[in-house]
Structures are given as C-alpha cells and as structure tokens.
Amino acid sequence: MRPRWDSGPGELKLVRHGESVGNLADTAARDAGAEVLDLDARDADVELSDTGRDQARALRAWVDALGPDDRPTVVVASPYRRAAETAALALEGLDLQVEYDERLRERDLGVLDGLTGAGIRARHPEEAERRKKLGKFYYQPPSGESWADVAQRVRSLLADLRFGYDDERVWLFTHQAVIMTFRYVLEGVDESELLELDGSTPIPNASVTTFRRSGSFLELDTFADTAAVDRGDADVTHEEPQPGREDDDVA
C-alpha cells in the first residue's frame, strides 16, 4: 500500500554510499570467477575506497553550491561504515548533526554473505534452488533478510518521519537495495516491476535519488542522479546490472 503524506518531510533524498572496498572486492571476485570475496572485514565495517572518498568529497562541493532552501535540514545515515563515512565527508564543516538508524543498513545476506553467485551455487546449491523457486524478493537466506524484510524496515522508518518532520528536507545515506526498496514502498510498484528495475538500472555510488511531496504522496523527482560526482573530479562508479542473476546482490 502506497503511504500517504499529509504531514512529514517536504523532500526526501536517498544518497548511496561512495565506492567501497567491498564493491572492489565483489567486482574482482566476479571477474575472476571466484566463489568468495577477498574481504576480511564484516559487512558493517567495510570502508570506502580512495575513489569512494573522492566521491563523498564531490558531494560536499555539490552541497556547497546548493541554495539555503535546498540544503538538508535533517540527516540520517546507515550505521555501516561506508555509509556513515560518506555522510561525514559529504557534510563536513556544516552545522548538521548526523543521526544513525539501523533500519537504513544494507540487507543482511546471512550465511551467504561474502559469497559470489558462483560461490552460492557451489557451496549452498539447496539455497540457490530455494531462491530460484521463491524469487529474489521473498527469498530469505539462512540468518539473513529478504527484500520484503527490508521493505518492513523502510515502512517503519517512513512512519516515524510522518510526525515531527513537517516540511523538513531529509537526507538519508544508505545502500543500493534499500534505495530500490524505498521506490517499491513510496511508488507502490509491484514485485516484478521492482526486480526488472533492479536488474536493468544501476544505482551509482554517491548518486542521489530525490522524492518531493506533491499532494498526499512523495513523488519521484530524480533517480540515481550523478550530478554531484559529475561536477567533481571523482569517477562515476557502479556495478553492472545482472539480469537473470537472482543469486547476486550488491551492497
């Protein structure tokens, strides 16, 4: 059910974290046909790459160029290091307090965390089959979350924003699957539309997705916009869409 917004923020911006060392490890593992990412840190502690820090600083320069009526008034970030670090660099020196909310964290892949699609099929073939049967949206890996679980987190956060945040410009620093799920919730798209979008459209690192309130709804204004990074000296980076690769997820 699409939520109505008779009160709450006038604008909602979803900022994906900058490129992380996890993104680099994921690309390297896929290219090599490896089963496991070469990454020692737990998902919550994965840091930005050098390029990711440059992207976050490009966001900072972009924020400087915004008028006073376009800058954020409320900032909430995923507590995962790559998102928190992006928020800190993007807003450095501004009189804004960053709040942290675990509901913005990346989807938990449970026992499949750190495995590529090839690794899942080789080490957990029964889970690959179960996911194929259930579909990407409702499949919940052991000890992990489904996309439907992430949608519940998103709905909970949005419910909290309805009261006490009237006409605020709220910026959320988060992750790819979470941003896609915000589209699912706020636009009322169905499961097949969401998965088609996820399989065909990348969300670049440090990109911005904007919803603005129009009547009783938050309406999509821009999606995966890289204007901030384009204006800076940083490279635009994203993972290649993986249509048909239902056992792959990008953090």
mmCIF file of C-alpha atoms in Angstrom:
data_model
loop_
_atom_site.group_PDB
_atom_site.id
_atom_site.type_symbol
_atom_site.label_atom_id
_atom_site.label_comp_id
_atom_site.label_asym_id
_atom_site.label_seq_id
_atom_site.Cartn_x
_atom_site.Cartn_y
_atom_site.Cartn_z
ATOM 1 C CA MET A 1 0.000 0.000 0.000
ATOM 2 C CA ARG A 2 1.405 3.362 -1.017
ATOM 3 C CA PRO A 3 1.821 5.598 2.071
ATOM 4 C CA ARG A 4 0.040 8.945 2.197
ATOM 5 C CA TRP A 5 1.891 12.046 3.355
ATOM 6 C CA ASP A 6 -0.476 14.661 4.727
ATOM 7 C CA SER A 7 2.335 15.595 7.098
ATOM 8 C CA GLY A 8 6.066 14.972 7.228
ATOM 9 C CA PRO A 9 9.059 15.928 5.064
ATOM 10 C CA GLY A 10 8.660 18.095 2.000
ATOM 11 C CA GLU A 11 11.664 16.391 0.424
ATOM 12 C CA LEU A 12 13.443 13.071 0.852
ATOM 13 C CA LYS A 13 16.890 12.457 -0.657
ATOM 14 C CA LEU A 14 18.427 8.991 -0.713
ATOM 15 C CA VAL A 15 22.214 9.056 -1.110
ATOM 16 C CA ARG A 16 24.052 5.844 -1.871
ATOM 17 C CA HIS A 17 27.419 5.462 -0.174
ATOM 18 C CA GLY A 18 30.606 6.052 -2.151
ATOM 19 C CA GLU A 19 32.526 3.194 -3.706
ATOM 20 C CA SER A 20 33.686 0.787 -1.007
ATOM 21 C CA VAL A 21 36.493 -1.722 -0.800
ATOM 22 C CA GLY A 22 33.688 -4.289 -0.741
ATOM 23 C CA ASN A 23 32.465 -3.101 -4.142
ATOM 24 C CA LEU A 24 36.012 -3.521 -5.477
ATOM 25 C CA ALA A 25 36.344 -6.987 -3.934
ATOM 26 C CA ASP A 26 32.984 -8.004 -5.400
ATOM 27 C CA THR A 27 33.982 -6.912 -8.907
ATOM 28 C CA ALA A 28 37.357 -8.642 -8.639
ATOM 29 C CA ALA A 29 35.771 -11.893 -7.450
ATOM 30 C CA ARG A 30 33.173 -11.899 -10.245
ATOM 31 C CA ASP A 31 35.814 -11.156 -12.877
ATOM 32 C CA ALA A 32 37.983 -13.984 -11.560
ATOM 33 C CA GLY A 33 35.107 -16.443 -11.294
ATOM 34 C CA ALA A 34 35.910 -16.808 -7.597
ATOM 35 C CA GLU A 35 33.456 -18.187 -5.058
ATOM 36 C CA VAL A 36 34.416 -15.892 -2.157
ATOM 37 C CA LEU A 37 35.216 -12.184 -1.920
ATOM 38 C CA ASP A 38 38.744 -11.371 -0.762
ATOM 39 C CA LEU A 39 37.498 -9.291 2.154
ATOM 40 C CA ASP A 40 38.239 -9.771 5.861
ATOM 41 C CA ALA A 41 36.023 -7.075 7.402
ATOM 42 C CA ARG A 42 32.458 -7.818 8.416
ATOM 43 C CA ASP A 43 29.885 -6.049 6.249
ATOM 44 C CA ALA A 44 29.217 -3.339 8.846
ATOM 45 C CA ASP A 45 32.906 -2.380 8.894
ATOM 46 C CA VAL A 46 33.635 -2.198 5.148
ATOM 47 C CA GLU A 47 35.206 1.198 4.447
ATOM 48 C CA LEU A 48 35.246 3.494 1.448
ATOM 49 C CA SER A 49 37.861 3.097 -1.257
ATOM 50 C CA ASP A 50 40.015 6.075 -2.237
ATOM 51 C CA THR A 51 37.616 6.710 -5.126
ATOM 52 C CA GLY A 52 34.686 6.471 -2.717
ATOM 53 C CA ARG A 53 36.198 9.185 -0.530
ATOM 54 C CA ASP A 54 36.692 11.363 -3.602
ATOM 55 C CA GLN A 55 33.031 10.818 -4.496
ATOM 56 C CA ALA A 56 31.936 11.831 -0.999
ATOM 57 C CA ARG A 57 34.044 14.997 -1.233
ATOM 58 C CA ALA A 58 32.421 15.743 -4.588
ATOM 59 C CA LEU A 59 29.084 15.543 -2.777
ATOM 60 C CA ARG A 60 30.436 18.067 -0.265
ATOM 61 C CA ALA A 61 31.297 20.537 -3.040
ATOM 62 C CA TRP A 62 27.865 19.999 -4.575
ATOM 63 C CA VAL A 63 26.157 20.731 -1.254
ATOM 64 C CA ASP A 64 28.142 23.978 -1.035
ATOM 65 C CA ALA A 65 26.691 25.037 -4.386
ATOM 66 C CA LEU A 66 23.116 24.449 -3.239
ATOM 67 C CA GLY A 67 20.998 27.368 -2.124
ATOM 68 C CA PRO A 68 19.893 27.618 1.518
ATOM 69 C CA ASP A 69 16.439 26.296 0.590
ATOM 70 C CA ASP A 70 17.904 23.148 -0.968
ATOM 71 C CA ARG A 71 20.358 22.008 1.690
ATOM 72 C CA PRO A 72 19.395 19.250 4.112
ATOM 73 C CA THR A 73 17.792 20.103 7.433
ATOM 74 C CA VAL A 74 17.756 16.533 8.787
ATOM 75 C CA VAL A 75 20.374 13.861 8.062
ATOM 76 C CA VAL A 76 20.099 10.173 8.912
ATOM 77 C CA ALA A 77 22.652 7.544 7.917
ATOM 78 C CA SER A 78 23.062 3.815 7.980
ATOM 79 C CA PRO A 79 25.499 2.957 10.788
ATOM 80 C CA TYR A 80 27.516 0.814 8.375
ATOM 81 C CA ARG A 81 30.932 2.386 7.989
ATOM 82 C CA ARG A 82 30.809 3.074 4.242
ATOM 83 C CA ALA A 83 27.524 4.991 4.540
ATOM 84 C CA ALA A 84 28.453 6.796 7.757
ATOM 85 C CA GLU A 85 31.801 7.843 6.271
ATOM 86 C CA THR A 86 30.083 9.122 3.118
ATOM 87 C CA ALA A 87 27.724 11.255 5.218
ATOM 88 C CA ALA A 88 30.570 12.616 7.345
ATOM 89 C CA LEU A 89 32.660 13.653 4.328
ATOM 90 C CA ALA A 90 29.699 14.994 2.341
ATOM 91 C CA LEU A 91 28.589 17.261 5.195
ATOM 92 C CA GLU A 92 31.947 18.093 6.774
ATOM 93 C CA GLY A 93 32.007 21.572 8.301
ATOM 94 C CA LEU A 94 28.255 22.082 8.093
ATOM 95 C CA ASP A 95 26.164 22.725 11.184
ATOM 96 C CA LEU A 96 24.272 19.451 10.822
ATOM 97 C CA GLN A 97 24.111 16.505 13.179
ATOM 98 C CA VAL A 98 24.090 13.096 11.545
ATOM 99 C CA GLU A 99 21.749 10.624 13.215
ATOM 100 C CA TYR A 100 22.209 6.882 12.699
ATOM 101 C CA ASP A 101 19.403 4.404 12.191
ATOM 102 C CA GLU A 102 19.952 0.667 11.745
ATOM 103 C CA ARG A 103 16.833 0.488 9.567
ATOM 104 C CA LEU A 104 18.952 2.045 6.798
ATOM 105 C CA ARG A 105 21.604 -0.680 6.929
ATOM 106 C CA GLU A 106 22.244 -2.924 3.943
ATOM 107 C CA ARG A 107 20.257 -6.095 3.507
ATOM 108 C CA ASP A 108 21.668 -8.906 5.650
ATOM 109 C CA LEU A 109 22.661 -11.871 3.475
ATOM 110 C CA GLY A 110 23.193 -14.192 6.452
ATOM 111 C CA VAL A 111 25.234 -17.315 5.672
ATOM 112 C CA LEU A 112 25.583 -16.183 2.051
ATOM 113 C CA ASP A 113 27.477 -13.010 2.979
ATOM 114 C CA GLY A 114 30.821 -12.798 1.206
ATOM 115 C CA LEU A 115 29.918 -15.319 -1.495
ATOM 116 C CA THR A 116 29.518 -14.623 -5.197
ATOM 117 C CA GLY A 117 26.732 -16.209 -7.218
ATOM 118 C CA ALA A 118 29.180 -18.945 -8.201
ATOM 119 C CA GLY A 119 30.035 -19.489 -4.547
ATOM 120 C CA ILE A 120 26.383 -19.792 -3.549
ATOM 121 C CA ARG A 121 25.695 -22.327 -6.281
ATOM 122 C CA ALA A 122 28.792 -24.357 -5.380
ATOM 123 C CA ARG A 123 28.561 -24.250 -1.569
ATOM 124 C CA HIS A 124 24.826 -23.900 -0.974
ATOM 125 C CA PRO A 125 23.106 -25.447 -4.011
ATOM 126 C CA GLU A 126 19.946 -26.067 -1.978
ATOM 127 C CA GLU A 127 19.717 -22.335 -1.236
ATOM 128 C CA ALA A 128 20.248 -21.451 -4.891
ATOM 129 C CA GLU A 129 17.334 -23.744 -5.754
ATOM 130 C CA ARG A 130 15.153 -22.375 -2.959
ATOM 131 C CA ARG A 131 15.797 -18.826 -4.103
ATOM 132 C CA LYS A 132 15.006 -19.739 -7.685
ATOM 133 C CA LYS A 133 11.680 -21.172 -6.503
ATOM 134 C CA LEU A 134 10.706 -18.308 -4.163
ATOM 135 C CA GLY A 135 12.073 -15.445 -6.245
ATOM 136 C CA LYS A 136 14.510 -12.723 -5.240
ATOM 137 C CA PHE A 137 12.009 -10.543 -3.385
ATOM 138 C CA TYR A 138 10.697 -13.097 -0.893
ATOM 139 C CA TYR A 139 13.745 -15.359 -0.563
ATOM 140 C CA GLN A 140 15.319 -15.130 2.897
ATOM 141 C CA PRO A 141 18.802 -16.636 3.225
ATOM 142 C CA PRO A 142 19.516 -18.536 6.447
ATOM 143 C CA SER A 143 20.133 -15.977 9.231
ATOM 144 C CA GLY A 144 19.518 -13.176 6.719
ATOM 145 C CA GLU A 145 16.787 -10.971 5.297
ATOM 146 C CA SER A 146 14.554 -10.978 2.269
ATOM 147 C CA TRP A 147 13.797 -7.822 0.309
ATOM 148 C CA ALA A 148 10.354 -7.988 1.920
ATOM 149 C CA ASP A 149 12.077 -7.727 5.310
ATOM 150 C CA VAL A 150 13.911 -4.603 4.121
ATOM 151 C CA ALA A 151 10.557 -3.175 2.971
ATOM 152 C CA GLN A 152 9.241 -3.559 6.522
ATOM 153 C CA ARG A 153 12.232 -1.591 7.820
ATOM 154 C CA VAL A 154 11.612 1.137 5.252
ATOM 155 C CA ARG A 155 7.912 1.384 6.143
ATOM 156 C CA SER A 156 8.818 1.656 9.830
ATOM 157 C CA LEU A 157 11.276 4.495 9.220
ATOM 158 C CA LEU A 158 8.837 6.353 6.994
ATOM 159 C CA ALA A 159 6.136 6.051 9.667
ATOM 160 C CA ASP A 160 8.463 7.758 12.151
ATOM 161 C CA LEU A 161 9.168 10.587 9.686
ATOM 162 C CA ARG A 162 5.478 11.436 9.358
ATOM 163 C CA PHE A 163 5.405 13.216 12.712
ATOM 164 C CA GLY A 164 7.743 15.980 13.873
ATOM 165 C CA TYR A 165 9.399 16.492 10.489
ATOM 166 C CA ASP A 166 6.889 18.700 8.685
ATOM 167 C CA ASP A 167 8.404 20.308 5.587
ATOM 168 C CA GLU A 168 11.925 19.195 6.514
ATOM 169 C CA ARG A 169 14.449 18.294 3.834
ATOM 170 C CA VAL A 170 15.543 14.855 4.981
ATOM 171 C CA TRP A 171 18.678 13.220 3.539
ATOM 172 C CA LEU A 172 19.228 9.503 4.080
ATOM 173 C CA PHE A 173 22.676 7.954 3.436
ATOM 174 C CA THR A 174 22.159 4.287 2.709
ATOM 175 C CA HIS A 175 22.681 1.340 0.325
ATOM 176 C CA GLN A 176 21.564 0.142 -3.094
ATOM 177 C CA ALA A 177 18.957 -2.460 -2.087
ATOM 178 C CA VAL A 178 17.473 -0.043 0.453
ATOM 179 C CA ILE A 179 17.114 2.715 -2.150
ATOM 180 C CA MET A 180 15.379 0.303 -4.521
ATOM 181 C CA THR A 181 13.067 -0.705 -1.687
ATOM 182 C CA PHE A 182 12.151 2.930 -0.996
ATOM 183 C CA ARG A 183 10.960 3.076 -4.604
ATOM 184 C CA TYR A 184 8.910 -0.077 -4.054
ATOM 185 C CA VAL A 185 7.238 1.405 -0.970
ATOM 186 C CA LEU A 186 6.804 5.055 -1.970
ATOM 187 C CA GLU A 187 5.717 4.445 -5.566
ATOM 188 C CA GLY A 188 3.661 1.325 -4.971
ATOM 189 C CA VAL A 189 5.407 -0.641 -7.728
ATOM 190 C CA ASP A 190 4.843 -4.376 -7.699
ATOM 191 C CA GLU A 191 7.390 -7.150 -7.229
ATOM 192 C CA SER A 192 8.026 -7.756 -10.935
ATOM 193 C CA GLU A 193 8.477 -4.032 -11.667
ATOM 194 C CA LEU A 194 10.937 -3.688 -8.806
ATOM 195 C CA LEU A 195 13.049 -6.668 -9.878
ATOM 196 C CA GLU A 196 13.053 -5.535 -13.507
ATOM 197 C CA LEU A 197 14.258 -2.110 -12.389
ATOM 198 C CA ASP A 198 16.931 -3.644 -10.162
ATOM 199 C CA GLY A 199 18.149 -5.889 -12.963
ATOM 200 C CA SER A 200 18.355 -3.150 -15.572
ATOM 201 C CA THR A 201 19.235 0.098 -13.805
ATOM 202 C CA PRO A 202 22.384 0.596 -11.725
ATOM 203 C CA ILE A 203 22.470 2.965 -8.764
ATOM 204 C CA PRO A 204 25.924 4.568 -8.973
ATOM 205 C CA ASN A 205 27.991 5.172 -5.886
ATOM 206 C CA ALA A 206 27.311 8.590 -4.292
ATOM 207 C CA SER A 207 24.269 9.078 -6.538
ATOM 208 C CA VAL A 208 21.190 10.919 -5.291
ATOM 209 C CA THR A 209 17.544 9.856 -5.586
ATOM 210 C CA THR A 210 15.005 12.543 -4.708
ATOM 211 C CA PHE A 211 11.343 12.368 -3.717
ATOM 212 C CA ARG A 212 9.273 15.527 -3.231
ATOM 213 C CA ARG A 213 5.878 15.794 -1.617
ATOM 214 C CA SER A 214 3.066 16.511 -4.035
ATOM 215 C CA GLY A 215 -0.398 16.429 -2.579
ATOM 216 C CA SER A 216 -0.641 13.379 -0.340
ATOM 217 C CA PHE A 217 2.321 11.487 -1.794
ATOM 218 C CA LEU A 218 6.082 11.649 -2.073
ATOM 219 C CA GLU A 219 6.713 11.608 -5.828
ATOM 220 C CA LEU A 220 9.954 10.588 -7.539
ATOM 221 C CA ASP A 221 11.827 13.618 -8.899
ATOM 222 C CA THR A 222 15.280 12.232 -9.772
ATOM 223 C CA PHE A 223 16.655 8.695 -9.674
ATOM 224 C CA ALA A 224 20.304 7.664 -9.295
ATOM 225 C CA ASP A 225 21.465 11.151 -10.260
ATOM 226 C CA THR A 226 25.248 11.549 -10.511
ATOM 227 C CA ALA A 227 25.306 15.344 -10.962
ATOM 228 C CA ALA A 228 27.371 15.834 -7.807
ATOM 229 C CA VAL A 229 30.095 13.372 -8.833
ATOM 230 C CA ASP A 230 29.996 14.570 -12.450
ATOM 231 C CA ARG A 231 30.809 18.098 -11.280
ATOM 232 C CA GLY A 232 33.736 16.918 -9.200
ATOM 233 C CA ASP A 233 36.969 15.187 -10.129
ATOM 234 C CA ALA A 234 35.832 11.753 -8.960
ATOM 235 C CA ASP A 235 34.963 8.846 -11.243
ATOM 236 C CA VAL A 236 31.380 7.653 -11.537
ATOM 237 C CA THR A 237 31.296 4.003 -10.489
ATOM 238 C CA HIS A 238 28.581 1.377 -10.355
ATOM 239 C CA GLU A 239 28.120 -2.355 -10.624
ATOM 240 C CA GLU A 240 26.937 -3.747 -13.917
ATOM 241 C CA PRO A 241 23.273 -4.831 -13.821
ATOM 242 C CA GLN A 242 22.917 -8.580 -13.549
ATOM 243 C CA PRO A 243 19.611 -9.507 -15.212
ATOM 244 C CA GLY A 244 18.756 -13.104 -14.514
ATOM 245 C CA ARG A 245 21.399 -13.447 -11.820
ATOM 246 C CA GLU A 246 18.921 -13.962 -8.997
ATOM 247 C CA ASP A 247 21.513 -15.151 -6.525
ATOM 248 C CA ASP A 248 23.604 -11.987 -6.683
ATOM 249 C CA ASP A 249 23.246 -8.880 -4.524
ATOM 250 C CA VAL A 250 25.210 -5.667 -4.428
ATOM 251 C CA ALA A 251 25.953 -3.745 -1.234
#
